[in-house]
Amino acid sequence: MKNFTISLYAFHLRHTLTDAPNEVDADANLLWENLAKLGESSLPFSNLKDLRSKLICYQNGNYYPEAEQGRQTEWLTDSGSIDLGSISTIEGFQINANIQPFLLNDTYAADFTLLPESPHISIDVAQLQHFQPTSLLPDNIQASLGQTLWIYGEVDANENCQELAKQYAIALFAGTNLNPVFIKQGEIFGSLLFEYEAADSDAPQNLTKKSHILICLNNNQAQTPKLAGEAYDWLLKLLCCHHKILYIYQQASNRYPEAKFIYSYLEKKIKDFPNLIADSQNLQPLKELLVEMPQKSLDYACSLQDLESHHTAITTNISNYKTCLEKITAIGGDTPKFWQDFLSRAEKQQQQIETYFKYFTPGQNLFEQLIESIRGIVEIEQAKHEQYRLEAERALEKALRDKEQAELAREKRENKTTEKRDKRLQLSLALVTTGLAFSGISFQSPAKPVESIITQIYPKQSLDCPKAGFKPCMLYGGFFVLFHIGVGAIAALVMGLIIWLSSKNQKRRVIPVIESIKQTSS
């Protein structure tokens, strides 16, 4: 090939929709850091290792993205393209390099181009290794959105371009375990364009490890470089849209199984719900489900939001991709058919994301309804249990109160019995005391009544015991004692009668007063 160039177009996400306006992604500067590392190792261009000092997003060697705010241009330099200098090869010619750094909305884009010092130097397949192409592979660049390696060269008209493109594609990955796969062939700006891909066998779906290769061979002296220069901005943005569409669809595809898993969880819980509410006495499973559901619902809502955001993003990039195709076609007159095929495939992917979103959207309402249903059942059952608890507490309180009242009544009865017994005892003591008192008084008084009775029985006997004899004396003594005891007994009976009448009259006076109080209370 003559007029040979090899260009790396790398695209790296600067920030996402979830980042605040003054925030960037955690690895936003990774692209510039890895490119600068190439200048310290395999591609020792003098200005490449000092790349940070050339970018406006770095200050004093530190990443400072705030400096990008308010800029009216997509360039990340104040002087356009950066000349990186040159390095020598063992064959005696120099390799020049330049880099063009851009900020395309939310994406960092870098065009890192290597070319011989003279366009007339012919570069064959073996000489491709002077450009250290393995240094430009995804493992070293780590662009989050992906990258494209674009090789351009001019060849003879009788050259087998398809075979030559294959040899260069294989040479790009010499010394690695990657094998480029031919995808499509087309034409652009009068030259042939061959598309290849090389994926890491350990992570075939990882875009950061997938190589996208375009080999453009000019075999009829077409004005390809001139037209490509005129369409440069649109070519760069088309490649950016290409990688962003792939990235967005992969993100949506990753979200689909997550949303599907949560949706399956929801369907299972809905099927189990009748069994859970049938055993309403056991609220623990419902409570556990009520704890789980909000987080699941939030995760599900996040999945839906991401799917909707991915749909919006892929729609925007498809529209931008169409615009780029139209602009490139207007400049060059033709574009590769496989670019149009990619657009058709992207539109189908757009529809697929929309289908995902529509399929899962009803589940969000189901989550809300299920949560509300569980919450309602739990609240009702808890209210019932609370009512049962209150009723049980009231019944217990009543039982305790009844028991207490029974104890008080029993104690009252016992107290009354004791009081009555004490009163009877006191009354008995009072009566006995009264009787004894009157008996004592009677003993001290003359015994004329007893003497008259004895005299009538024994008229001829003297009452003097020694003279009267045994019987009159004993009779006199007996009657004397009985008489005085009888006096005491009569006195006690009279006293008891007086007390009884007194207490009866007191009750008669108290009862009307009690009845009056009851009526007043009523």
XYZ file of N, CA, C and O in Angstrom, residues 91-203:
452
model
N 13.859 0.049 9.363
C 14.025 0.110 7.906
C 14.392 1.510 7.438
O 14.496 1.756 6.236
N 14.506 2.422 8.385
C 15.030 3.735 8.032
C 14.002 4.815 7.801
O 14.370 5.992 7.667
N 12.758 4.512 7.755
C 11.775 5.584 7.555
C 11.135 5.945 8.898
O 11.154 5.179 9.854
N 10.563 7.133 8.936
C 9.930 7.659 10.140
C 8.419 7.401 10.102
O 7.809 7.379 9.036
N 7.879 7.214 11.288
C 6.425 7.116 11.427
C 5.952 8.350 12.184
O 6.408 8.616 13.302
N 5.083 9.080 11.542
C 4.500 10.261 12.172
C 3.166 9.900 12.842
O 2.520 8.915 12.462
N 2.779 10.738 13.785
C 1.503 10.482 14.486
C 0.853 11.804 14.879
O 1.543 12.803 15.140
N -0.441 11.784 14.914
C -1.205 12.927 15.419
C -2.468 12.406 16.097
O -2.913 11.283 15.835
N -3.012 13.224 16.951
C -4.234 12.844 17.656
C -5.197 14.023 17.651
O -4.790 15.184 17.800
N -6.454 13.700 17.449
C -7.516 14.711 17.479
C -8.514 14.318 18.584
O -9.236 13.336 18.421
N -8.536 15.065 19.681
C -9.435 14.734 20.795
C -10.715 15.581 20.728
O -10.666 16.789 20.471
N -11.854 14.926 21.000
C -13.145 15.615 20.925
C -14.014 15.241 22.127
O -13.828 14.200 22.763
N -14.968 16.112 22.372
C -16.069 15.809 23.291
C -17.353 15.903 22.484
O -17.786 17.000 22.092
N -17.947 14.746 22.187
C -19.194 14.681 21.409
C -20.354 14.446 22.380
O -20.647 13.311 22.748
N -20.948 15.538 22.828
C -22.038 15.490 23.808
C -21.562 14.822 25.109
O -20.868 15.431 25.883
N -21.917 13.543 25.304
C -21.544 12.845 26.546
C -20.394 11.870 26.337
O -20.126 11.030 27.185
N -19.681 11.997 25.216
C -18.693 10.989 24.834
C -17.365 11.637 24.462
O -17.325 12.616 23.706
N -16.286 11.061 25.014
C -14.953 11.435 24.555
C -14.635 10.627 23.295
O -14.869 9.410 23.250
N -14.093 11.302 22.287
C -13.700 10.635 21.042
C -12.264 11.004 20.719
O -11.857 12.174 20.836
N -11.495 9.999 20.320
C -10.094 10.226 19.968
C -9.810 9.618 18.602
O -10.158 8.457 18.346
N -9.166 10.413 17.741
C -8.690 9.932 16.452
C -7.169 9.936 16.524
O -6.525 10.985 16.459
N -6.600 8.740 16.705
C -5.148 8.583 16.836
C -4.663 7.935 15.543
O -4.937 6.767 15.281
N -3.916 8.722 14.724
C -3.535 8.285 13.384
C -2.025 8.163 13.264
O -1.270 9.058 13.681
N -1.595 7.031 12.666
C -0.180 6.769 12.380
C -0.005 6.666 10.868
O -0.839 6.058 10.171
N 1.099 7.236 10.343
C 1.344 7.198 8.899
C 2.833 7.350 8.632
O 3.560 7.973 9.418
N 3.307 6.793 7.526
C 4.730 6.980 7.178
C 5.013 8.455 6.905
O 4.111 9.230 6.583
N 6.320 8.808 7.037
C 6.679 10.221 6.849
C 6.391 10.699 5.429
O 6.174 11.897 5.207
N 6.338 9.778 4.458
C 6.041 10.149 3.075
C 4.930 9.258 2.553
O 4.941 8.050 2.780
N 3.950 9.822 1.854
C 2.860 8.996 1.297
C 3.333 8.037 0.207
O 2.601 7.128 -0.181
N 4.563 8.244 -0.286
C 5.058 7.389 -1.361
C 5.730 6.126 -0.843
O 6.114 5.260 -1.634
N 5.897 6.038 0.472
C 6.499 4.832 1.055
C 5.468 3.713 1.005
O 4.346 3.860 1.459
N 5.863 2.587 0.448
C 4.979 1.440 0.336
C 5.075 0.584 1.598
O 6.174 0.272 2.057
N 3.917 0.239 2.124
C 3.844 -0.561 3.345
C 3.194 -1.907 3.008
O 2.031 -1.959 2.572
N 3.965 -2.969 3.179
C 3.398 -4.285 2.934
C 2.901 -4.890 4.243
O 2.986 -4.277 5.312
N 2.424 -6.126 4.180
C 1.824 -6.765 5.357
C 2.835 -6.910 6.471
O 2.533 -6.654 7.646
N 4.058 -7.293 6.153
C 5.081 -7.491 7.184
C 5.437 -6.164 7.853
O 5.674 -6.103 9.073
N 5.488 -5.092 7.057
C 5.875 -3.788 7.615
C 4.795 -3.184 8.513
O 5.070 -2.225 9.231
N 3.616 -3.759 8.486
C 2.545 -3.255 9.353
C 2.947 -3.324 10.827
O 2.505 -2.502 11.650
N 3.841 -4.272 11.177
C 4.230 -4.435 12.577
C 5.059 -3.253 13.085
O 5.167 -3.069 14.311
N 5.638 -2.443 12.182
C 6.362 -1.254 12.619
C 5.422 -0.263 13.328
O 5.877 0.556 14.129
N 4.149 -0.367 13.046
C 3.164 0.569 13.622
C 2.589 0.050 14.944
O 1.679 0.677 15.496
N 3.132 -1.074 15.391
C 2.707 -1.653 16.675
C 1.166 -1.735 16.776
O 0.552 -1.175 17.683
N 0.522 -2.424 15.831
C -0.953 -2.439 15.825
C -1.568 -3.099 17.064
O -2.675 -2.731 17.469
N -0.828 -4.050 17.686
C -1.398 -4.686 18.881
C -1.526 -3.689 20.038
O -2.301 -3.912 20.974
N -0.738 -2.590 19.981
C -0.851 -1.559 21.021
C -2.187 -0.832 20.935
O -2.606 -0.196 21.917
N -2.798 -0.905 19.775
C -4.052 -0.188 19.551
C -5.275 -1.062 19.768
O -6.400 -0.626 19.513
N -5.096 -2.281 20.273
C -6.223 -3.191 20.481
C -6.976 -2.821 21.767
O -6.450 -2.119 22.641
N -8.211 -3.285 21.892
C -9.083 -2.873 23.012
C -8.500 -3.096 24.403
O -8.769 -2.304 25.310
N -7.716 -4.147 24.600
C -7.175 -4.398 25.939
C -6.307 -3.246 26.432
O -6.221 -2.998 27.636
N -5.658 -2.536 25.505
C -4.792 -1.427 25.882
C -5.539 -0.095 25.953
O -5.192 0.770 26.749
N -6.559 0.055 25.136
C -7.268 1.337 25.062
C -8.420 1.381 26.081
O -8.650 2.398 26.724
N -9.182 0.297 26.196
C -10.285 0.170 27.169
C -11.339 1.261 26.993
O -11.828 1.843 27.976
N -11.670 1.553 25.766
C -12.735 2.531 25.500
C -14.083 1.891 25.838
O -14.408 0.813 25.322
N -14.863 2.545 26.695
C -16.084 1.915 27.215
C -17.144 1.696 26.146
O -17.945 0.763 26.244
N -17.179 2.549 25.124
C -18.183 2.390 24.070
C -17.676 1.569 22.888
O -18.474 1.126 22.059
N -16.386 1.370 22.822
C -15.832 0.580 21.726
C -14.894 1.403 20.865
O -14.677 2.602 21.092
N -14.330 0.738 19.854
C -13.357 1.409 18.986
C -13.373 0.789 17.594
O -13.832 -0.335 17.398
N -12.849 1.562 16.666
C -12.716 1.107 15.275
C -11.300 1.383 14.805
O -10.781 2.499 14.993
N -10.662 0.378 14.204
C -9.366 0.564 13.539
C -9.635 0.700 12.037
O -10.235 -0.182 11.423
N -9.181 1.834 11.479
C -9.438 2.127 10.055
C -8.086 2.181 9.348
O -7.236 3.010 9.667
N -7.915 1.276 8.382
C -6.701 1.254 7.562
C -7.053 1.744 6.168
O -8.042 1.301 5.562
N -6.207 2.674 5.673
C -6.416 3.160 4.297
C -5.112 2.989 3.520
O -4.009 3.215 4.056
N -5.238 2.563 2.244
C -4.060 2.462 1.378
C -4.470 2.429 -0.084
O -5.620 2.096 -0.430
N -3.506 2.809 -0.893
C -3.728 2.813 -2.343
C -2.942 1.662 -2.957
O -1.746 1.479 -2.648
N -3.630 0.861 -3.811
C -3.023 -0.336 -4.378
C -3.212 -0.329 -5.895
O -3.970 0.479 -6.456
N -2.516 -1.243 -6.548
C -2.636 -1.362 -7.995
C -4.022 -1.861 -8.368
O -4.690 -2.555 -7.598
N -4.395 -1.576 -9.583
C -5.729 -1.939 -10.053
C -5.901 -3.449 -10.153
O -7.013 -3.970 -10.028
N -4.817 -4.151 -10.399
C -4.918 -5.596 -10.552
C -4.718 -6.350 -9.245
O -4.600 -7.579 -9.232
N -4.660 -5.618 -8.136
C -4.455 -6.246 -6.826
C -5.737 -6.962 -6.392
O -6.855 -6.472 -6.616
N -5.562 -8.142 -5.780
C -6.708 -8.854 -5.191
C -7.011 -8.205 -3.839
O -6.446 -8.583 -2.813
N -7.899 -7.227 -3.875
C -8.143 -6.408 -2.672
C -8.741 -7.223 -1.524
O -8.402 -6.981 -0.357
N -9.621 -8.145 -1.823
C -10.242 -8.927 -0.755
C -9.207 -9.767 -0.016
O -9.189 -9.830 1.216
N -8.298 -10.394 -0.762
C -7.253 -11.201 -0.142
C -6.273 -10.322 0.631
O -5.823 -10.677 1.725
N -5.942 -9.152 0.051
C -5.013 -8.241 0.707
C -5.602 -7.724 2.023
O -4.911 -7.649 3.048
N -6.897 -7.375 1.995
C -7.568 -6.897 3.210
C -7.548 -7.987 4.285
O -7.321 -7.697 5.472
N -7.739 -9.206 3.885
C -7.707 -10.320 4.836
C -6.333 -10.445 5.475
O -6.212 -10.642 6.695
N -5.275 -10.342 4.655
C -3.915 -10.470 5.185
C -3.606 -9.352 6.175
O -2.989 -9.588 7.222
N -4.037 -8.127 5.870
C -3.800 -7.013 6.787
C -4.616 -7.192 8.076
O -4.137 -6.869 9.168
N -5.815 -7.695 7.950
C -6.649 -7.918 9.141
C -6.000 -8.945 10.055
O -5.959 -8.773 11.289
N -5.470 -10.013 9.463
C -4.803 -11.035 10.269
C -3.541 -10.468 10.900
O -3.232 -10.733 12.076
N -2.793 -9.643 10.152
C -1.544 -9.066 10.655
C -1.798 -8.128 11.832
O -0.928 -7.965 12.699
N -2.966 -7.510 11.883
C -3.278 -6.614 13.000
C -3.234 -7.351 14.342
O -2.899 -6.763 15.369
N -3.562 -8.630 14.328
C -3.685 -9.407 15.568
C -2.571 -10.434 15.714
O -2.706 -11.406 16.456
N -1.479 -10.222 14.998
C -0.349 -11.154 15.083
C 0.172 -11.199 16.525
O 0.351 -10.167 17.181
N 0.380 -12.399 17.019
C 0.871 -12.580 18.375
C -0.219 -12.592 19.435
O 0.092 -12.665 20.628
N -1.477 -12.537 19.034
C -2.603 -12.603 19.976
C -3.444 -13.835 19.668
O -3.230 -14.513 18.661
N -4.403 -14.109 20.523
C -5.314 -15.237 20.292
C -6.595 -14.796 19.600
O -7.569 -15.549 19.581
N -6.606 -13.584 19.055
C -7.791 -13.060 18.376
C -7.742 -13.405 16.893
O -6.689 -13.309 16.248
N -8.907 -13.764 16.369
C -9.014 -14.097 14.955
C -10.063 -13.196 14.309
O -11.236 -13.251 14.661
N -9.662 -12.349 13.386
C -10.637 -11.462 12.736
C -11.597 -12.243 11.842
O -11.206 -13.211 11.174
N -12.842 -11.806 11.861
C -13.887 -12.454 11.065
C -14.406 -11.444 10.050
O -14.765 -10.310 10.406
N -14.439 -11.853 8.786
C -14.951 -10.974 7.740
C -16.472 -10.824 7.896
O -17.190 -11.804 8.078
N -16.943 -9.578 7.813
C -18.367 -9.297 7.966
C -19.004 -8.922 6.630
O -19.861 -9.641 6.105
N -18.593 -7.795 6.065
C -19.220 -7.318 4.824
C -18.194 -6.577 3.973
O -17.124 -6.184 4.442
N -18.583 -6.370 2.715
C -17.767 -5.585 1.783
C -18.666 -4.547 1.135
O -19.822 -4.802 0.804
N -18.116 -3.331 0.924
C -18.879 -2.270 0.288
C -17.953 -1.268 -0.367
O -16.766 -1.530 -0.574
N -18.502 -0.113 -0.696
C -17.723 0.938 -1.332
C -18.006 2.268 -0.654
O -19.133 2.538 -0.213
N -16.945 3.115 -0.597
C -17.096 4.452 -0.061
C -16.102 5.380 -0.750
O -14.915 5.047 -0.875
N -16.598 6.486 -1.251
C -15.776 7.498 -1.913
C -14.946 6.896 -3.042
O -13.789 7.270 -3.266
N -15.520 5.911 -3.750
C -14.853 5.294 -4.885
C -13.876 4.204 -4.526
O -13.228 3.636 -5.430
N -13.708 3.879 -3.264
C -12.782 2.823 -2.841
C -13.557 1.662 -2.232
O -14.720 1.807 -1.817
N -12.883 0.523 -2.164
C -13.484 -0.652 -1.552
C -13.321 -0.576 -0.028
O -12.272 -0.150 0.471
N -14.344 -1.030 0.672
C -14.311 -1.001 2.136
C -14.671 -2.391 2.651
O -15.742 -2.930 2.336
N -13.777 -2.951 3.479
C -13.970 -4.291 4.023
C -14.128 -4.166 5.557
O -13.334 -3.489 6.215
N -15.131 -4.874 6.073
C -15.432 -4.814 7.508
C -15.081 -6.149 8.156
O -15.484 -7.213 7.676
N -14.342 -6.072 9.279
C -13.976 -7.240 10.058
C -14.299 -6.978 11.534
O -14.381 -5.827 11.981
N -14.425 -8.072 12.258
C -14.586 -7.998 13.705
C -13.729 -9.075 14.351
O -13.549 -10.161 13.781
N -13.244 -8.778 15.550
C -12.479 -9.762 16.329
C -12.920 -9.635 17.782
O -12.746 -8.566 18.393
N -13.513 -10.707 18.299
C -14.023 -10.690 19.673
C -13.166 -11.594 20.557
O -12.608 -12.598 20.100
N -13.093 -11.215 21.807
C -12.385 -12.038 22.793
C -13.200 -13.307 23.029
O -14.388 -13.252 23.352
N -12.562 -14.474 22.854
C -13.279 -15.746 23.006
C -13.804 -15.942 24.418
O -14.787 -16.639 24.630
N -13.144 -15.328 25.423
C -13.596 -15.458 26.808
C -14.751 -14.524 27.138
O -15.478 -14.761 28.106
N -14.910 -13.454 26.357
C -16.001 -12.494 26.593
C -16.473 -11.954 25.253
O -16.242 -10.790 24.906
